[in-house]
Tab-separated table of C-alpha atoms in Angstrom:
chain	number	residue	atom	x	y	z
N	789	MET	CA	-24.424	44.953	3.461
N	790	THR	CA	-26.887	42.664	1.665
N	791	LYS	CA	-25.078	43.309	-1.624
N	792	LEU	CA	-21.820	42.120	-0.037
N	793	ILE	CA	-23.526	38.999	1.341
N	794	LYS	CA	-24.974	38.223	-2.111
N	795	GLN	CA	-21.519	38.588	-3.698
N	796	ILE	CA	-20.034	36.259	-1.106
N	797	LEU	CA	-22.797	33.676	-1.648
N	798	VAL	CA	-22.348	33.831	-5.431
N	799	SER	CA	-18.581	33.404	-5.026
N	800	ILE	CA	-19.047	30.420	-2.710
N	801	THR	CA	-21.565	28.872	-5.100
N	802	LEU	CA	-19.177	29.264	-8.031
N	803	LEU	CA	-16.354	27.711	-6.044
N	804	LEU	CA	-18.476	24.752	-4.968
N	805	THR	CA	-19.867	24.058	-8.421
N	806	ALA	CA	-16.677	24.442	-10.441
N	807	ASN	CA	-15.887	21.389	-12.586
N	808	THR	CA	-12.133	21.590	-12.178
N	809	CYS	CA	-9.712	22.918	-9.666
N	810	LEU	CA	-6.370	23.864	-11.124
N	811	ALA	CA	-4.835	24.481	-7.694
N	812	GLY	CA	-2.458	27.073	-9.047
N	813	SER	CA	-1.088	24.820	-11.764
N	814	GLY	CA	-1.960	27.204	-14.547
N	815	GLY	CA	-3.120	24.393	-16.808
N	816	GLU	CA	-5.467	21.486	-17.143
N	817	LEU	CA	-5.509	18.584	-14.729
N	818	THR	CA	-4.151	15.262	-15.898
N	819	PRO	CA	-6.271	12.174	-15.276
N	820	ALA	CA	-5.316	9.717	-12.561
N	821	VAL	CA	-2.998	6.900	-13.607
N	822	GLN	CA	-4.822	3.630	-14.237
N	823	HIS	CA	-3.005	0.345	-13.652
N	824	ASP	CA	-3.768	-2.925	-15.368
N	825	LEU	CA	-2.327	-4.995	-12.524
N	826	ASN	CA	-3.653	-4.478	-9.036
N	827	PRO	CA	-3.021	-6.770	-6.085
N	828	ARG	CA	-5.893	-7.927	-3.926
N	829	TYR	CA	-6.149	-5.689	-0.887
N	830	ILE	CA	-6.525	-7.440	2.455
N	831	SER	CA	-7.348	-6.268	5.956
N	832	LEU	CA	-5.216	-6.789	9.040
N	833	LEU	CA	-7.567	-9.576	10.111
N	834	GLU	CA	-7.200	-11.345	6.767
N	835	GLY	CA	-3.439	-10.926	7.032
N	836	GLU	CA	-3.451	-12.390	10.531
N	837	VAL	CA	-5.517	-15.399	9.415
N	838	LEU	CA	-3.158	-16.034	6.489
N	839	HIS	CA	-0.160	-15.680	8.796
N	840	LYS	CA	-1.580	-18.236	11.242
N	841	GLN	CA	-2.366	-20.661	8.403
N	842	GLY	CA	1.243	-20.516	7.245
N	843	ASP	CA	2.269	-21.360	3.675
N	844	VAL	CA	2.180	-17.663	2.777
N	845	TYR	CA	5.070	-15.298	2.133
N	846	PHE	CA	5.057	-11.901	3.860
N	847	PHE	CA	7.271	-9.252	2.272
N	848	ASP	CA	8.120	-6.051	4.155
N	849	VAL	CA	8.801	-3.240	1.695
N	850	ASN	CA	9.706	-0.624	4.329
N	851	THR	CA	12.937	1.250	4.757
N	852	LEU	CA	15.618	-0.353	6.886
N	853	GLU	CA	14.824	2.095	9.702
N	854	ILE	CA	11.162	1.046	9.846
N	855	TRP	CA	12.145	-2.637	9.513
N	856	ALA	CA	14.392	-2.214	12.569
N	857	GLU	CA	11.382	-1.003	14.611
N	858	GLY	CA	9.675	-4.356	14.056
N	859	PHE	CA	8.161	-6.563	11.364
N	860	ILE	CA	5.633	-9.367	11.002
N	861	PRO	CA	7.179	-12.620	12.290
N	862	GLY	CA	8.792	-14.487	9.411
N	863	ALA	CA	8.484	-11.568	6.968
N	864	VAL	CA	11.256	-11.042	4.454
N	865	PHE	CA	12.838	-7.611	4.066
N	866	PHE	CA	12.066	-6.807	0.426
N	867	ASN	CA	13.620	-3.375	-0.035
N	868	VAL	CA	16.834	-4.703	-1.605
N	869	LYS	CA	18.374	-4.603	-5.101
N	870	ASN	CA	18.178	-8.386	-5.600
N	871	TRP	CA	14.482	-8.639	-4.636
N	872	ARG	CA	13.725	-11.018	-7.528
N	873	GLU	CA	15.890	-13.660	-5.819
N	874	LEU	CA	13.609	-13.502	-2.765
N	875	LEU	CA	10.518	-14.619	-4.680
N	876	PRO	CA	9.267	-18.196	-4.469
N	877	LYS	CA	9.644	-20.474	-7.482
N	878	ASN	CA	5.922	-21.251	-7.445
N	879	LYS	CA	4.158	-18.416	-9.278
N	880	ASP	CA	0.863	-19.362	-7.583
N	881	ALA	CA	2.280	-18.973	-4.063
N	882	GLN	CA	0.376	-16.690	-1.701
N	883	MET	CA	2.281	-13.467	-1.118
N	884	VAL	CA	1.411	-10.488	1.082
N	885	PHE	CA	3.220	-7.189	0.626
N	886	TYR	CA	3.098	-4.417	3.186
N	887	CYS	CA	4.924	-1.238	4.068
N	888	ALA	CA	4.363	1.354	6.824
N	889	ASN	CA	0.701	2.365	6.547
N	890	ARG	CA	-2.007	3.471	4.119
N	891	LEU	CA	0.022	6.517	3.070
N	892	CYS	CA	2.930	4.378	1.923
N	893	THR	CA	2.726	3.107	-1.668
N	894	ALA	CA	5.957	1.105	-1.812
N	895	SER	CA	4.197	-2.216	-1.201
N	896	VAL	CA	1.675	-1.586	-3.972
N	897	VAL	CA	4.488	-0.776	-6.398
N	898	ALA	CA	6.385	-3.909	-5.334
N	899	ALA	CA	3.269	-6.092	-5.629
N	900	ARG	CA	2.584	-4.785	-9.155
N	901	GLU	CA	6.170	-5.483	-10.208
N	902	VAL	CA	5.860	-9.043	-8.913
N	903	MET	CA	2.581	-9.470	-10.783
N	904	LYS	CA	4.328	-8.327	-13.988
N	905	LEU	CA	6.624	-11.337	-13.522
N	906	GLY	CA	3.609	-13.665	-13.696
N	907	TYR	CA	2.789	-14.220	-10.012
N	908	THR	CA	-0.935	-14.720	-9.582
N	909	ASN	CA	-1.743	-14.769	-5.853
N	910	VAL	CA	-0.398	-11.356	-4.824
N	911	MET	CA	-1.982	-9.400	-1.986
N	912	GLN	CA	-1.277	-6.047	-0.391
N	913	MET	CA	-2.073	-5.086	3.210
N	914	PRO	CA	-2.648	-1.287	3.224
N	915	ASP	CA	-2.561	-0.831	7.017
N	916	GLY	CA	1.047	-2.005	7.001
N	917	ILE	CA	3.308	-2.673	9.936
N	918	TYR	CA	2.100	0.329	11.918
N	919	GLY	CA	-1.488	-0.913	11.765
N	920	TRP	CA	-0.297	-4.433	12.611
N	921	ARG	CA	1.668	-3.314	15.661
N	922	MET	CA	-0.880	-0.754	16.892
N	923	SER	CA	-3.554	-3.448	16.858
N	924	GLY	CA	-1.444	-5.503	19.270
N	925	ARG	CA	-0.446	-8.235	16.839
N	926	ALA	CA	2.859	-10.027	17.377
N	927	HIS	CA	5.949	-8.630	15.707
N	928	GLU	CA	9.671	-9.335	15.689
N	929	VAL	CA	12.626	-6.995	16.030
N	930	PRO	CA	15.923	-7.802	14.282
């Protein structure tokens, strides 16, 4: 019995100290993608303060179904083909992008694309509309 316990402990130790986990891929892991352009991440509270101050653009990058459930008052639905036409002329304008929640990456992708166009004051709110609504903040329904 003690031999079996030792084998189990050695196996567990090897698993815990392994440098890589191939997870059944059969090959080496590729490194994570690094991006040169990253928006500034803001909290729900920071988003709320900016919203109350006005003079900031909120862009909802959700699907039409999630948009229909509710959005931040005054936000612009951004998930359209002609999204470039929705951007302000002023490249220093404050812009906040959000999607559903922290698992959704659409708003980060959109924010990076906008930054590639030369916009400088781009923010992303990771908690998204679900975090906004669950925290009791005001929202609109189309």
